[in-house]
Amino acid sequence: MTRTRGRRKAAAIVLAGVVGSALLPAAPAAAVHGPVPRDFNGDGYRDAVLPAPGANVSGKEGAGAVVVLYGSASGLSTTRRKTITQNTSGVPGTSEAYDGFGTATATADLNRDGYADLVVSTPYEDTSQGAESGLVTVLWGGSGGLTNGTNLPTPSDDPGYFGLDVAALSSGPGSDTEVLVSGYDGSVRFRGPFRRTGTFGSASVNQNTPSVETVALGDVNEDLSPDEAVITSRMSGLTGGEIYLNPESGADLPTPLKKGNGLVAAYGDLNGDGYDDLVVGDPDEPEVAGTDGALGGGVSVWYGSPDGIATDAQPVRISQDTAGVPGTSEKYDAFGGSVAVVDLNHDDLADIVVGAPYESLGGAKRAGMVTVIPGRASGALGTGSYSYTQDTSGMPGSSETDDFFGTTVSAADINRDGEPELFISASGENLSLGAVWVLPGASTRPTTTGSRMILPSSVGLAQNTLVLLGGNGLLDVI
């Protein structure tokens, strides 16, 4: 097992096929989820977060920003918004070129005051601990929305890209509230109680796994204590990285799940038994056909239980060749390039939302597609699946080469009608300005009727390229 710590950012790369010969600072393999909308101002309506890690701030290219759209009974409005950067009053730090503020985000009520809080990473931030050591900031919710922030300091003595990914979960008071952070020196676990003054209960660093790309939090055994999923950088001989559940620092190396691997994870109860299930996206092509991964990518599902998930448990594997799933598995589709788990049809069974950002549609290469796989109390997953592209009737826009529709996916009920809205980003839209689609919830599935396409210009971000609105997901990886 080879550790990949120590990779550092090169001077520049060419973003081929997107901006021609324009030079950009090369980022390491960052991978994030779509931030789940939460209620930051306590008005009873969830608020959406649109990361913009490539946004220019006060002349500093790629300093990064997050845009918060506040919810209401009428849904989201781009005029009810707040743009937050490291130059915003009350936010620690200063916006600098290529910091990437907003690269990863997560939401939870960390201090249990009834207001959701926003965790924001800046993995390319230079700090006193070294160049591109990274920074993670908590923006605290309150009656006025997100206002002041405090940093979560890593206990590592040599951090690298701290904040490549972040996850947050508040399942109870004290240590049952957690923030999990990935980086090239491992993963860092912060446990409550959290205070808006910046204090927290404890912090520990796991350096017994290879470099960590992505993280997720859930509860697979219903003990109200967060269960961690830690996914490493790609490992030799595997389609993706190794998956570790609750790795602990200590003398013994933790054991990864033996029957699968991948690059990004999410938790949710797919079969309604009360235990969170682990869903892992594995978008890579198999190194050895038929033995690891799936042509065109896939997702693996490990079901939770009173005993959790055993390291040798056999997952359920789903690809575009699974019965009931739209499309056909084709090389380099990157099915599983993003995942979210949420109940979209209020049947008390969570559904799997899967992005395939490299899916080609006709002559549009890597245009992207999103597929929903409904949860099932019994029977095989895949039945009743459905998909969206920019060419779906009623969807704004059209599928074009290198849009990467499905870069990130997320969902939540914004207007309190009991029907969750679906959020889909495409970081390559319009020369990597990026865009976010909001599909209204409906009785059986999100609908394109009344759907909206939010562009950077719609939320006051005026630049010609590389805003990456909605985040860049796994696109620095796959």
Short mmCIF file of C-alpha atoms in Angstrom, two decimals:
data_model
loop_
_atom_site.label_atom_id
_atom_site.label_comp_id
_atom_site.label_asym_id
_atom_site.label_seq_id
_atom_site.Cartn_x
_atom_site.Cartn_y
_atom_site.Cartn_z
CA MET A 1 0.00 0.00 0.00
CA THR A 2 1.66 3.21 -1.17
CA ARG A 3 0.97 6.49 0.53
CA THR A 4 0.55 9.44 -1.78
CA ARG A 5 1.25 12.21 0.72
CA GLY A 6 3.39 15.01 -0.44
CA ARG A 7 1.85 15.77 -3.84
CA ARG A 8 2.07 19.49 -4.35
CA LYS A 9 0.52 21.90 -6.78
CA ALA A 10 2.45 22.53 -10.00
CA ALA A 11 2.72 25.97 -11.53
CA ALA A 12 0.02 25.61 -14.18
CA ILE A 13 -1.97 23.18 -16.27
CA VAL A 14 -3.91 23.40 -19.49
CA LEU A 15 -7.64 22.91 -19.13
CA ALA A 16 -7.96 21.18 -22.49
CA GLY A 17 -11.27 21.37 -24.30
CA VAL A 18 -12.71 23.93 -21.89
CA VAL A 19 -10.66 27.10 -22.14
CA GLY A 20 -8.25 26.18 -24.90
CA SER A 21 -4.75 27.26 -23.99
CA ALA A 22 -5.65 29.35 -20.96
CA LEU A 23 -3.34 28.52 -18.06
CA LEU A 24 -4.67 27.71 -14.62
CA PRO A 25 -2.97 26.81 -11.36
CA ALA A 26 -3.00 23.03 -11.09
CA ALA A 27 -5.05 21.75 -8.18
CA PRO A 28 -4.53 18.44 -6.44
CA ALA A 29 -7.32 15.90 -6.51
CA ALA A 30 -10.12 17.70 -4.70
CA ALA A 31 -13.50 16.02 -4.44
CA VAL A 32 -16.64 17.31 -2.80
CA HIS A 33 -20.36 16.71 -2.47
CA GLY A 34 -23.16 19.15 -3.21
CA PRO A 35 -23.92 21.01 0.04
CA VAL A 36 -27.28 20.00 1.55
CA PRO A 37 -29.56 23.05 2.01
CA ARG A 38 -30.24 23.88 5.68
CA ASP A 39 -31.99 26.67 7.59
CA PHE A 40 -29.28 29.19 8.51
CA ASN A 41 -31.55 32.01 9.72
CA GLY A 42 -34.21 30.04 11.62
CA ASP A 43 -37.19 31.18 9.54
CA GLY A 44 -38.31 27.60 8.94
CA TYR A 45 -37.11 27.45 5.33
CA ARG A 46 -33.94 25.77 4.13
CA ASP A 47 -31.32 27.90 2.43
CA ALA A 48 -29.19 26.79 -0.53
CA VAL A 49 -25.42 27.10 -0.79
CA LEU A 50 -23.81 27.62 -4.19
CA PRO A 51 -20.03 27.23 -3.90
CA ALA A 52 -17.93 29.25 -6.33
CA PRO A 53 -14.33 28.20 -5.60
CA GLY A 54 -13.02 29.79 -8.79
CA ALA A 55 -14.55 33.23 -8.16
CA ASN A 56 -12.32 36.26 -8.35
CA VAL A 57 -12.43 38.47 -5.25
CA SER A 58 -11.08 42.04 -5.22
CA GLY A 59 -8.85 41.27 -8.18
CA LYS A 60 -7.54 38.02 -6.70
CA GLU A 61 -8.09 35.23 -9.21
CA GLY A 62 -9.61 32.03 -7.88
CA ALA A 63 -9.82 33.31 -4.32
CA GLY A 64 -13.25 31.69 -4.01
CA ALA A 65 -16.68 32.49 -2.62
CA VAL A 66 -19.91 30.88 -1.48
CA VAL A 67 -23.33 32.27 -2.38
CA VAL A 68 -26.23 31.62 0.01
CA LEU A 69 -29.76 31.80 -1.41
CA TYR A 70 -32.29 32.14 1.39
CA GLY A 71 -35.42 30.00 1.10
CA SER A 72 -39.06 30.99 1.54
CA ALA A 73 -42.59 29.74 0.87
CA SER A 74 -42.11 30.76 -2.75
CA GLY A 75 -38.80 28.94 -3.04
CA LEU A 76 -35.43 30.44 -3.85
CA SER A 77 -34.81 33.90 -5.20
CA THR A 78 -31.45 35.04 -6.51
CA THR A 79 -32.16 38.47 -5.00
CA ARG A 80 -32.42 37.05 -1.46
CA ARG A 81 -28.78 36.16 -1.29
CA LYS A 82 -25.53 36.72 0.52
CA THR A 83 -22.10 36.28 -1.03
CA ILE A 84 -19.41 35.31 1.47
CA THR A 85 -15.65 35.43 0.92
CA GLN A 86 -12.62 35.62 3.16
CA ASN A 87 -12.89 39.39 2.78
CA THR A 88 -16.38 39.39 4.30
CA SER A 89 -16.57 41.03 7.72
CA GLY A 90 -16.47 38.43 10.47
CA VAL A 91 -14.87 35.73 8.30
CA PRO A 92 -11.30 34.79 9.28
CA GLY A 93 -8.52 35.27 6.76
CA THR A 94 -8.04 37.33 3.62
CA SER A 95 -8.95 36.49 0.04
CA GLU A 96 -5.81 35.59 -1.91
CA ALA A 97 -5.27 34.30 -5.42
CA TYR A 98 -6.06 30.61 -5.90
CA ASP A 99 -7.03 29.92 -2.28
CA GLY A 100 -10.20 28.15 -3.46
CA PHE A 101 -12.48 29.24 -0.61
CA GLY A 102 -15.60 27.11 -1.03
CA THR A 103 -13.84 24.10 -2.55
CA ALA A 104 -15.71 21.87 -0.10
CA THR A 105 -18.76 22.70 2.02
CA ALA A 106 -20.97 20.91 4.53
CA THR A 107 -23.94 21.89 6.68
CA ALA A 108 -25.19 20.95 10.17
CA ASP A 109 -26.33 22.62 13.39
CA LEU A 110 -22.98 22.21 15.11
CA ASN A 111 -23.67 24.14 18.32
CA ARG A 112 -27.26 22.87 18.65
CA ASP A 113 -28.76 26.36 18.86
CA GLY A 114 -31.48 25.72 16.27
CA TYR A 115 -29.62 27.43 13.43
CA ALA A 116 -27.69 25.47 10.80
CA ASP A 117 -24.03 26.30 10.32
CA LEU A 118 -21.86 26.13 7.20
CA VAL A 119 -18.44 24.49 7.07
CA VAL A 120 -16.25 25.88 4.27
CA SER A 121 -12.82 24.66 3.22
CA THR A 122 -9.93 26.54 1.64
CA PRO A 123 -7.49 23.71 0.89
CA TYR A 124 -4.95 25.79 -1.02
CA GLU A 125 -4.57 28.43 1.70
CA ASP A 126 -1.02 29.20 2.81
CA THR A 127 -0.84 29.25 6.61
CA SER A 128 1.84 29.36 9.28
CA GLN A 129 1.97 25.57 8.93
CA GLY A 130 3.19 25.78 5.34
CA ALA A 131 2.31 26.51 1.75
CA GLU A 132 -1.08 25.12 0.72
CA SER A 133 -1.53 23.57 4.14
CA GLY A 134 -5.23 24.43 3.97
CA LEU A 135 -7.89 25.95 6.17
CA VAL A 136 -11.39 25.01 7.35
CA THR A 137 -13.85 27.64 8.59
CA VAL A 138 -17.23 27.38 10.32
CA LEU A 139 -19.72 30.13 9.45
CA TRP A 140 -22.26 30.31 12.27
CA GLY A 141 -25.98 30.58 11.65
CA GLY A 142 -28.28 32.92 13.54
CA SER A 143 -31.37 35.07 13.18
CA GLY A 144 -29.50 37.21 10.66
CA GLY A 145 -28.29 34.21 8.68
CA LEU A 146 -24.61 33.39 8.36
CA THR A 147 -22.50 36.09 9.94
CA ASN A 148 -19.26 35.53 11.84
CA GLY A 149 -16.91 32.57 11.46
CA THR A 150 -14.16 30.72 13.30
CA ASN A 151 -11.50 28.30 12.08
CA LEU A 152 -11.06 24.63 12.96
CA PRO A 153 -7.31 24.18 13.52
CA THR A 154 -5.84 20.87 12.45
CA PRO A 155 -3.82 18.97 15.09
CA SER A 156 -1.48 17.70 12.36
CA ASP A 157 2.06 19.03 12.49
CA ASP A 158 2.44 18.83 8.71
CA PRO A 159 -0.90 19.36 6.96
CA GLY A 160 -1.27 19.24 3.22
CA TYR A 161 -4.42 20.45 1.46
CA PHE A 162 -6.40 20.27 4.72
CA GLY A 163 -10.01 20.61 3.60
CA LEU A 164 -10.01 18.73 0.30
CA ASP A 165 -13.41 17.51 1.49
CA VAL A 166 -15.55 18.11 4.58
CA ALA A 167 -18.55 16.39 6.14
CA ALA A 168 -20.70 17.44 9.11
CA LEU A 169 -23.36 15.65 11.15
CA SER A 170 -25.30 16.67 14.25
CA SER A 171 -27.14 13.62 15.56
CA GLY A 172 -27.10 14.68 19.20
CA PRO A 173 -25.37 16.92 21.73
CA GLY A 174 -21.70 16.82 22.60
CA SER A 175 -19.58 14.20 20.86
CA ASP A 176 -22.55 13.08 18.73
CA THR A 177 -21.91 16.19 16.64
CA GLU A 178 -18.92 15.93 14.32
CA VAL A 179 -16.98 17.57 11.51
CA LEU A 180 -14.74 15.32 9.40
CA VAL A 181 -12.03 16.78 7.16
CA SER A 182 -9.83 15.14 4.53
CA GLY A 183 -6.31 16.04 3.47
CA TYR A 184 -3.07 14.55 2.28
CA ASP A 185 -1.87 13.89 5.80
CA GLY A 186 -5.01 11.85 6.61
CA SER A 187 -8.40 12.74 8.03
CA VAL A 188 -9.17 14.94 11.02
CA ARG A 189 -12.17 14.38 13.27
CA PHE A 190 -13.58 17.26 15.28
CA ARG A 191 -16.19 16.38 17.88
CA GLY A 192 -18.47 18.61 19.92
CA PRO A 193 -19.63 20.32 21.87
CA PHE A 194 -19.00 23.13 19.40
CA ARG A 195 -19.29 26.78 20.39
CA ARG A 196 -19.56 29.78 18.09
CA THR A 197 -16.54 31.21 19.93
CA GLY A 198 -14.50 28.56 18.11
CA THR A 199 -14.06 25.95 20.83
CA PHE A 200 -14.91 22.27 20.38
CA GLY A 201 -14.75 19.10 22.38
CA SER A 202 -11.82 17.27 20.77
CA ALA A 203 -9.80 16.88 17.60
CA SER A 204 -7.90 13.83 16.45
CA VAL A 205 -5.97 13.05 13.29
CA ASN A 206 -5.97 9.70 11.50
CA GLN A 207 -2.67 9.17 9.68
CA ASN A 208 -2.98 5.41 9.41
CA THR A 209 -4.53 5.47 5.95
CA PRO A 210 -3.14 6.74 2.65
CA SER A 211 -3.90 10.31 1.64
CA VAL A 212 -7.62 11.00 2.06
CA GLU A 213 -9.64 12.47 -0.81
CA THR A 214 -13.24 12.38 0.41
CA VAL A 215 -15.21 11.84 3.62
CA ALA A 216 -18.82 11.24 4.64
CA LEU A 217 -20.77 10.86 7.90
CA GLY A 218 -23.83 8.75 8.74
CA ASP A 219 -25.14 6.30 11.33
CA VAL A 220 -25.07 2.69 10.12
CA ASN A 221 -26.05 1.05 13.45
CA GLU A 222 -28.51 3.63 14.82
CA ASP A 223 -26.50 4.36 17.97
CA LEU A 224 -26.71 8.15 17.32
CA SER A 225 -22.92 8.31 17.11
CA PRO A 226 -21.54 9.42 13.72
CA ASP A 227 -19.95 6.73 11.56
CA GLU A 228 -17.13 7.92 9.32
CA ALA A 229 -16.44 6.90 5.75
CA VAL A 230 -12.91 7.83 4.70
CA ILE A 231 -11.91 7.31 1.05
CA THR A 232 -8.28 7.53 0.04
CA SER A 233 -6.53 8.64 -3.11
CA ARG A 234 -6.46 6.06 -5.89
CA MET A 235 -4.56 2.93 -5.00
CA SER A 236 -2.57 0.76 -7.39
CA GLY A 237 -4.64 -2.12 -8.73
CA LEU A 238 -7.98 -0.57 -7.75
CA THR A 239 -10.43 1.51 -9.77
CA GLY A 240 -10.51 4.13 -7.00
CA GLY A 241 -9.40 4.61 -3.44
CA GLU A 242 -9.76 2.36 -0.43
CA ILE A 243 -12.78 2.82 1.83
CA TYR A 244 -12.27 2.88 5.59
CA LEU A 245 -15.06 2.93 8.16
CA ASN A 246 -14.26 4.68 11.44
CA PRO A 247 -10.47 4.51 11.13
CA GLU A 248 -8.79 5.27 14.43
CA SER A 249 -5.28 6.43 15.16
CA GLY A 250 -3.24 3.81 16.97
CA ALA A 251 -0.59 1.16 16.62
CA ASP A 252 -2.59 -1.05 14.26
CA LEU A 253 -3.43 -0.08 10.70
CA PRO A 254 -7.18 -0.01 10.03
CA THR A 255 -8.69 -2.47 7.56
CA PRO A 256 -10.47 -1.13 4.47
CA LEU A 257 -13.67 -2.61 3.06
CA LYS A 258 -12.47 -5.66 1.15
CA LYS A 259 -15.19 -5.95 -1.48
CA GLY A 260 -15.19 -2.56 -3.11
CA ASN A 261 -13.59 0.84 -3.55
CA GLY A 262 -14.41 4.21 -5.06
CA LEU A 263 -13.94 7.96 -4.84
CA VAL A 264 -16.98 9.55 -3.16
CA ALA A 265 -19.58 8.42 -0.60
CA ALA A 266 -22.93 9.32 0.91
CA TYR A 267 -25.16 7.81 3.62
CA GLY A 268 -28.93 7.25 3.83
CA ASP A 269 -31.56 4.62 4.64
CA LEU A 270 -32.45 3.01 1.32
CA ASN A 271 -34.61 0.14 2.61
CA GLY A 272 -36.40 1.83 5.53
CA ASP A 273 -34.97 -0.41 8.28
CA GLY A 274 -33.78 2.56 10.35
CA TYR A 275 -30.07 2.07 9.61
CA ASP A 276 -28.09 4.31 7.29
CA ASP A 277 -26.64 2.55 4.26
CA LEU A 278 -23.33 3.49 2.66
CA VAL A 279 -23.34 4.40 -1.04
CA VAL A 280 -19.98 4.80 -2.78
CA GLY A 281 -19.45 6.19 -6.27
CA ASP A 282 -16.76 4.42 -8.31
CA PRO A 283 -16.58 6.31 -11.63
CA ASP A 284 -13.28 4.85 -12.85
CA GLU A 285 -12.81 2.21 -15.51
CA PRO A 286 -11.80 -1.20 -14.11
CA GLU A 287 -8.09 -1.97 -14.36
CA VAL A 288 -8.95 -5.64 -14.87
CA ALA A 289 -12.29 -6.18 -16.63
CA GLY A 290 -14.76 -8.19 -14.62
CA THR A 291 -12.84 -8.16 -11.36
CA ASP A 292 -13.00 -4.61 -10.05
CA GLY A 293 -15.40 -1.76 -10.80
CA ALA A 294 -17.70 -1.49 -13.80
CA LEU A 295 -17.42 -0.36 -17.38
CA GLY A 296 -18.42 3.30 -17.43
CA GLY A 297 -18.44 3.49 -13.63
CA GLY A 298 -20.86 2.36 -10.96
CA VAL A 299 -22.03 2.68 -7.38
CA SER A 300 -21.75 0.18 -4.54
CA VAL A 301 -24.19 -0.10 -1.64
CA TRP A 302 -23.37 -1.54 1.79
CA TYR A 303 -26.46 -1.95 3.99
CA GLY A 304 -26.34 -0.84 7.63
CA SER A 305 -27.40 -3.11 10.50
CA PRO A 306 -27.36 -3.27 14.32
CA ASP A 307 -23.77 -4.49 13.97
CA GLY A 308 -22.79 -1.85 11.45
CA ILE A 309 -20.98 -2.87 8.26
CA ALA A 310 -18.41 -5.66 8.31
CA THR A 311 -15.14 -5.06 6.45
CA ASP A 312 -15.75 -8.20 4.35
CA ALA A 313 -19.41 -7.41 3.56
CA GLN A 314 -20.45 -7.87 -0.06
CA PRO A 315 -21.99 -4.71 -1.54
CA VAL A 316 -24.79 -4.41 -4.06
CA ARG A 317 -23.32 -3.05 -7.28
CA ILE A 318 -25.25 -0.85 -9.71
CA SER A 319 -24.24 0.43 -13.13
CA GLN A 320 -26.01 1.65 -16.24
CA ASP A 321 -26.24 -1.99 -17.30
CA THR A 322 -28.29 -2.85 -14.19
CA ALA A 323 -31.89 -3.77 -15.01
CA GLY A 324 -34.14 -0.72 -14.80
CA VAL A 325 -31.34 1.86 -14.91
CA PRO A 326 -31.54 4.18 -17.95
CA GLY A 327 -28.75 4.22 -20.49
CA THR A 328 -25.94 1.81 -21.28
CA SER A 329 -22.56 1.46 -19.61
CA GLU A 330 -20.00 2.98 -21.94
CA LYS A 331 -16.33 3.61 -21.40
CA TYR A 332 -15.55 6.86 -19.58
CA ASP A 333 -19.15 7.79 -18.68
CA ALA A 334 -17.96 8.36 -15.06
CA PHE A 335 -21.26 7.05 -13.67
CA GLY A 336 -20.79 7.50 -9.91
CA GLY A 337 -18.82 10.72 -10.33
CA SER A 338 -21.16 12.30 -7.77
CA VAL A 339 -23.66 10.79 -5.34
CA ALA A 340 -26.34 11.95 -2.93
CA VAL A 341 -28.82 9.92 -0.89
CA VAL A 342 -32.19 11.51 -0.10
CA ASP A 343 -35.90 10.63 -0.11
CA LEU A 344 -37.23 12.39 -3.21
CA ASN A 345 -40.78 10.95 -3.25
CA HIS A 346 -41.55 10.97 0.51
CA ASP A 347 -42.05 7.19 0.72
CA ASP A 348 -39.68 6.99 3.73
CA LEU A 349 -37.05 5.30 1.58
CA ALA A 350 -33.97 7.25 0.56
CA ASP A 351 -33.13 7.35 -3.15
CA ILE A 352 -29.68 7.38 -4.76
CA VAL A 353 -28.88 10.35 -7.00
CA VAL A 354 -25.95 9.55 -9.28
CA GLY A 355 -24.04 11.93 -11.51
CA ALA A 356 -22.33 10.74 -14.70
CA PRO A 357 -20.63 14.01 -15.72
CA TYR A 358 -18.70 12.43 -18.61
CA GLU A 359 -21.77 10.89 -20.26
CA SER A 360 -21.80 11.75 -23.96
CA LEU A 361 -25.12 12.60 -25.58
CA GLY A 362 -25.10 12.40 -29.35
CA GLY A 363 -22.26 14.59 -30.55
CA ALA A 364 -21.93 16.36 -27.20
CA LYS A 365 -18.98 14.69 -25.49
CA ARG A 366 -18.93 14.71 -21.71
CA ALA A 367 -22.23 16.61 -21.60
CA GLY A 368 -23.35 14.75 -18.48
CA MET A 369 -26.41 13.00 -17.06
CA VAL A 370 -27.98 12.46 -13.63
CA THR A 371 -29.82 9.27 -12.67
CA VAL A 372 -32.11 8.63 -9.69
CA ILE A 373 -32.27 5.06 -8.34
CA PRO A 374 -35.28 4.74 -5.99
CA GLY A 375 -34.82 3.10 -2.61
CA ARG A 376 -36.63 -0.20 -2.07
CA ALA A 377 -37.80 -2.00 1.05
CA SER A 378 -37.33 -5.26 -0.86
CA GLY A 379 -36.27 -6.36 -4.30
CA ALA A 380 -33.38 -5.30 -6.48
CA LEU A 381 -32.24 -1.70 -6.70
CA GLY A 382 -32.62 -0.26 -10.19
CA THR A 383 -36.32 -0.76 -10.81
CA GLY A 384 -38.10 2.52 -11.50
CA SER A 385 -34.91 4.51 -12.10
CA TYR A 386 -35.08 7.69 -14.18
CA SER A 387 -32.65 10.28 -15.47
CA TYR A 388 -32.19 13.94 -16.39
CA THR A 389 -30.01 15.73 -18.91
CA GLN A 390 -30.06 19.28 -20.19
CA ASP A 391 -32.05 17.90 -23.12
CA THR A 392 -34.85 16.56 -20.90
CA SER A 393 -38.11 18.27 -21.80
CA GLY A 394 -38.60 21.42 -19.72
CA MET A 395 -34.97 21.62 -18.61
CA PRO A 396 -33.27 24.98 -19.25
CA GLY A 397 -30.20 24.92 -21.46
CA SER A 398 -28.94 22.25 -23.82
CA SER A 399 -26.33 19.52 -23.67
CA GLU A 400 -22.95 20.66 -24.97
CA THR A 401 -19.47 19.19 -25.00
CA ASP A 402 -17.69 19.47 -21.64
CA ASP A 403 -20.65 20.80 -19.68
CA PHE A 404 -20.16 18.02 -17.06
CA PHE A 405 -23.82 18.11 -16.01
CA GLY A 406 -23.96 16.15 -12.75
CA THR A 407 -20.68 17.47 -11.35
CA THR A 408 -22.39 17.63 -7.94
CA VAL A 409 -25.89 16.66 -6.81
CA SER A 410 -27.94 17.45 -3.73
CA ALA A 411 -31.56 17.76 -2.63
CA ALA A 412 -33.75 19.21 0.14
CA ASP A 413 -37.22 20.69 0.61
CA ILE A 414 -36.78 24.46 0.25
CA ASN A 415 -40.39 25.73 0.38
CA ARG A 416 -41.74 23.30 3.01
CA ASP A 417 -44.25 21.64 0.70
CA GLY A 418 -42.96 18.18 1.63
CA GLU A 419 -41.42 17.60 -1.81
CA PRO A 420 -37.62 18.01 -2.04
CA GLU A 421 -36.05 20.11 -4.76
CA LEU A 422 -33.16 18.55 -6.68
CA PHE A 423 -29.95 20.53 -7.21
CA ILE A 424 -27.59 19.63 -10.08
CA SER A 425 -24.42 21.47 -11.02
CA ALA A 426 -22.37 21.51 -14.21
CA SER A 427 -18.99 23.06 -13.57
CA GLY A 428 -18.01 23.15 -17.25
CA GLU A 429 -21.05 25.13 -18.40
CA ASN A 430 -20.07 28.23 -20.43
CA LEU A 431 -16.27 27.99 -20.26
CA SER A 432 -16.35 26.71 -16.69
CA LEU A 433 -18.46 29.55 -15.38
CA GLY A 434 -20.55 26.71 -14.06
CA ALA A 435 -24.28 26.57 -13.40
CA VAL A 436 -26.75 25.09 -10.94
CA TRP A 437 -30.17 23.70 -11.87
CA VAL A 438 -33.01 23.62 -9.35
CA LEU A 439 -35.78 21.12 -10.13
CA PRO A 440 -38.98 21.60 -8.10
CA GLY A 441 -40.17 18.70 -6.00
CA ALA A 442 -43.32 16.84 -7.01
CA SER A 443 -45.39 13.94 -5.71
CA THR A 444 -43.40 11.16 -7.36
CA ARG A 445 -40.13 12.77 -8.47
CA PRO A 446 -38.55 16.19 -9.08
CA THR A 447 -39.99 17.82 -12.14
CA THR A 448 -38.46 19.93 -14.88
CA THR A 449 -41.65 22.01 -15.00
CA GLY A 450 -40.68 25.31 -13.45
CA SER A 451 -37.03 24.29 -13.19
CA ARG A 452 -34.39 26.99 -13.11
CA MET A 453 -30.82 27.37 -14.28
CA ILE A 454 -28.74 29.66 -12.06
CA LEU A 455 -25.67 31.23 -13.68
CA PRO A 456 -22.91 33.22 -11.95
CA SER A 457 -24.27 36.42 -13.44
CA SER A 458 -27.61 35.66 -11.79
CA VAL A 459 -25.99 35.88 -8.37
CA GLY A 460 -23.70 38.84 -8.96
CA LEU A 461 -20.50 37.01 -9.91
CA ALA A 462 -19.23 38.92 -12.91
CA GLN A 463 -16.32 37.21 -14.64
CA ASN A 464 -15.93 35.55 -18.01
CA THR A 465 -14.81 32.08 -17.03
CA LEU A 466 -13.77 29.68 -14.27
CA VAL A 467 -16.24 30.58 -11.52
CA LEU A 468 -17.06 26.85 -11.15
CA LEU A 469 -20.48 27.70 -9.71
CA GLY A 470 -21.80 24.70 -7.82
CA GLY A 471 -18.31 23.38 -7.12
CA ASN A 472 -15.90 21.28 -9.14
CA GLY A 473 -16.78 17.92 -7.58
CA LEU A 474 -14.53 15.07 -8.66
CA LEU A 475 -13.51 16.74 -11.90
CA ASP A 476 -9.94 17.28 -10.70
CA VAL A 477 -9.81 13.52 -10.18
CA ILE A 478 -11.72 11.64 -12.89
#
